[in-house]
C-alpha positions as CSV (number, residue, x, y, z in Angstrom):
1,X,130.3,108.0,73.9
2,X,130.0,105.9,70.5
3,X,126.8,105.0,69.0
4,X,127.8,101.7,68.9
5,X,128.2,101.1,72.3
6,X,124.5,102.9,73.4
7,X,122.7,101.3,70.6
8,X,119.0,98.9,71.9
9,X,120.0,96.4,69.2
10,X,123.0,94.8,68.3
11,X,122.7,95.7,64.3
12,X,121.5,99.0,64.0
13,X,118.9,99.6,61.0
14,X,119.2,102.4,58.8
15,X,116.5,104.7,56.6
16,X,116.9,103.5,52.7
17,X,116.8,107.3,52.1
18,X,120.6,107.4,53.6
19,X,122.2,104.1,53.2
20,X,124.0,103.0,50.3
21,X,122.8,100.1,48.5
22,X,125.0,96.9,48.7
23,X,125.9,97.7,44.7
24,X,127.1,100.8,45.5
25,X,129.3,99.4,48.5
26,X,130.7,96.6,46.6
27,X,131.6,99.4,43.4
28,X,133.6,101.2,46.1
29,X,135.8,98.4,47.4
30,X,135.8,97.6,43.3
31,X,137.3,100.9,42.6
32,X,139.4,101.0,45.9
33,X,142.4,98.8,45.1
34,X,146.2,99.9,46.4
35,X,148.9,99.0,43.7
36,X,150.9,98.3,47.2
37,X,150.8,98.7,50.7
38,X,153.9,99.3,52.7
39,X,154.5,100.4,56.4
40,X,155.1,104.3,54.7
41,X,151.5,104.1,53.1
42,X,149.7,102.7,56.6
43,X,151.3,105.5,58.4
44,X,150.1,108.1,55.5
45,X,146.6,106.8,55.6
46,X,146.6,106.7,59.3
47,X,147.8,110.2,59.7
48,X,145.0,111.3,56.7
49,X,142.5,109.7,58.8
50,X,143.7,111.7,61.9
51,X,143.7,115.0,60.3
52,X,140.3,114.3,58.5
53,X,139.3,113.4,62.6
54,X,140.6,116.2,63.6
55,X,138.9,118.7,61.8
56,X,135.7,117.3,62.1
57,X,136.4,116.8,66.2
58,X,135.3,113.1,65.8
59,X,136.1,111.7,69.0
60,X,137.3,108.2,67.3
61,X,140.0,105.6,67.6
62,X,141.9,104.2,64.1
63,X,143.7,101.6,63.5
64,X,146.0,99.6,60.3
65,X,146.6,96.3,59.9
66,X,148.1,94.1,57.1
67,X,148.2,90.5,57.4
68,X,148.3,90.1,61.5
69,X,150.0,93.2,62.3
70,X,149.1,96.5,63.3
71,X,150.6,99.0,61.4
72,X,149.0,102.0,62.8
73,X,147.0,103.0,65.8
74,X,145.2,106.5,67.0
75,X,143.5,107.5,69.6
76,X,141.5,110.8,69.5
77,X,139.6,112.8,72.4
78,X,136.7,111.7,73.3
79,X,137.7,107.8,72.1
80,X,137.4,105.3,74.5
81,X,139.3,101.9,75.1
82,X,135.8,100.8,74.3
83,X,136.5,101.8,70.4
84,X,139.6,99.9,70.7
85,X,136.9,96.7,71.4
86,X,135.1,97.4,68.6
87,X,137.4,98.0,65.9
88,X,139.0,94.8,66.9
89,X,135.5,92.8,66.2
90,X,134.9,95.1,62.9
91,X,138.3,94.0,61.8
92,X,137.9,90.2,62.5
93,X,134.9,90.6,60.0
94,X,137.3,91.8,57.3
95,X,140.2,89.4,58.1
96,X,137.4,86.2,57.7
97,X,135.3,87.5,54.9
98,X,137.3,90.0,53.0
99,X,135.0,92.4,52.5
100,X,134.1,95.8,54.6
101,X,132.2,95.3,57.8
102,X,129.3,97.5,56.3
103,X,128.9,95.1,53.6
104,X,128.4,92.0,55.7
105,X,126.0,93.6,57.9
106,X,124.0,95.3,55.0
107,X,124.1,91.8,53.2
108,X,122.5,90.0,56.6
109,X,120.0,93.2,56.5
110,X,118.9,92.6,52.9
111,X,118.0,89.3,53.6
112,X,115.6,90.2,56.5
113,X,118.2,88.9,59.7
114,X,121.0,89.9,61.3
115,X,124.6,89.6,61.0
116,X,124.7,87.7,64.7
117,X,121.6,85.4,63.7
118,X,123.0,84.8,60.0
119,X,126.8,84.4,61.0
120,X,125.9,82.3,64.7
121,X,129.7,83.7,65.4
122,X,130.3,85.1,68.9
123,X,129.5,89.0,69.0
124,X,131.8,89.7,71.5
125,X,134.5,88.6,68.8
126,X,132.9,89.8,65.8
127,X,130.8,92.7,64.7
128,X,129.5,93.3,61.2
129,X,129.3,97.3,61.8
130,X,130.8,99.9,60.2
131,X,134.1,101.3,59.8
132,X,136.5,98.2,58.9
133,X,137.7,98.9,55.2
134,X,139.5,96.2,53.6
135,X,143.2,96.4,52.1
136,X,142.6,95.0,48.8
137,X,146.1,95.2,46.9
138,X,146.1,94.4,43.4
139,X,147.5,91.0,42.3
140,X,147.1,89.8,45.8
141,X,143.5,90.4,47.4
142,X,142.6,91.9,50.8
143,X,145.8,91.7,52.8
144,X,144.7,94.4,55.9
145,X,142.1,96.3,57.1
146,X,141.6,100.3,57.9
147,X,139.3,101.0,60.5
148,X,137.4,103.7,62.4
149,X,135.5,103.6,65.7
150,X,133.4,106.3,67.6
151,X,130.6,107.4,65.2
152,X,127.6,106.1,64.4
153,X,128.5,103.0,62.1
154,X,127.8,104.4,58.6
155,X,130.1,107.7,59.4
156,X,132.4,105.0,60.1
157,X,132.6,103.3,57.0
158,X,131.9,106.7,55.4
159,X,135.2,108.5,56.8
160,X,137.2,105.8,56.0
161,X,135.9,105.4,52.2
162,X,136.7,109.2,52.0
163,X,140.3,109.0,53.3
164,X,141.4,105.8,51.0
165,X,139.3,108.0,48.1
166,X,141.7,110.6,48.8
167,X,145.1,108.9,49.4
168,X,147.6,109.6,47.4
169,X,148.4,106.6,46.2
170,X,144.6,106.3,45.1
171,X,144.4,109.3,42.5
């Protein structure tokens, strides 16, 4: 079962102790530019992601895409079609506002609202929660999207953060 999916409101709150502040979330997708992004690297960032899932027995679903098409797609125990839902709506954030699903929802949060009142775009289509990363390629700007669904939203956005961190075409 997700967290998402059992939550009483639709845009969870968090304690300031353990979110990030929206500087800290924008320096990360600062920092976390590709130099490229070919079918090779989506399938080397998917499979990081799996391993990382693996290990940790995180009962997600994953999923690439670059400009329209899904490069990538995984399915762990435990995942439901359910996380295939929501990482469809997490991505559709990324795809319209080019920035990580996290970061639209904590900008709606800072301002005292919600993503759903702020945005007045249909929640079953879109879902400012998360664990949709954009693919920001240098010289050409957020052409995809990484995404993870089945934890609580921040370990969402968190494990995918680490795996980009740690790809090797990011050190």
């Amino acid at each position: 079962m997700t967290h998402e999916t059992h939550t009483p409101e639709i845009t969870p709150k968090f304690h300031p102790e353990i979110t990030p502040s929206l500087e800290e979330l924008e320096a990360q997708e600062r920092r976390l530019v590709f130099p490229r992004f070919t079918y090779e690297d989506a399938w080397a960032l998917g499979s990081l992601l799996v391993e990382m899932a693996r290990e940790r027995q995180a009962p997600v679903a994953i999923d690439i895409h670059r400009a329209g098409q899904q490069l990538f797609h995984a399915a762990l125990p435990g995942s439901t079609p359910d996380n295939d839902a929501w990482i469809a709506r997490k991505r559709r954030v990324v795809e319209r506002y080019g920035t990580s699903s996290y970061i639209v929802g904590a900008r709606s949060r800072a301002k005292g609202t919600t993503f759903e009142d702020s945005s007045r775009l249909d929640p079953d289509t879109y879902a400012a929660h998360g664990g949709s990363f954009p693919v920001h390629v240098e010289g050409a700007g957020v052409i995809g999207s990484v995404t993870v669904s089945g934890l609580p939203q921040l370990e969402d956005h968190r494990m995918v953060v680490e795996a980009v961190e740690h790809f090797p075409e990011k050190q």
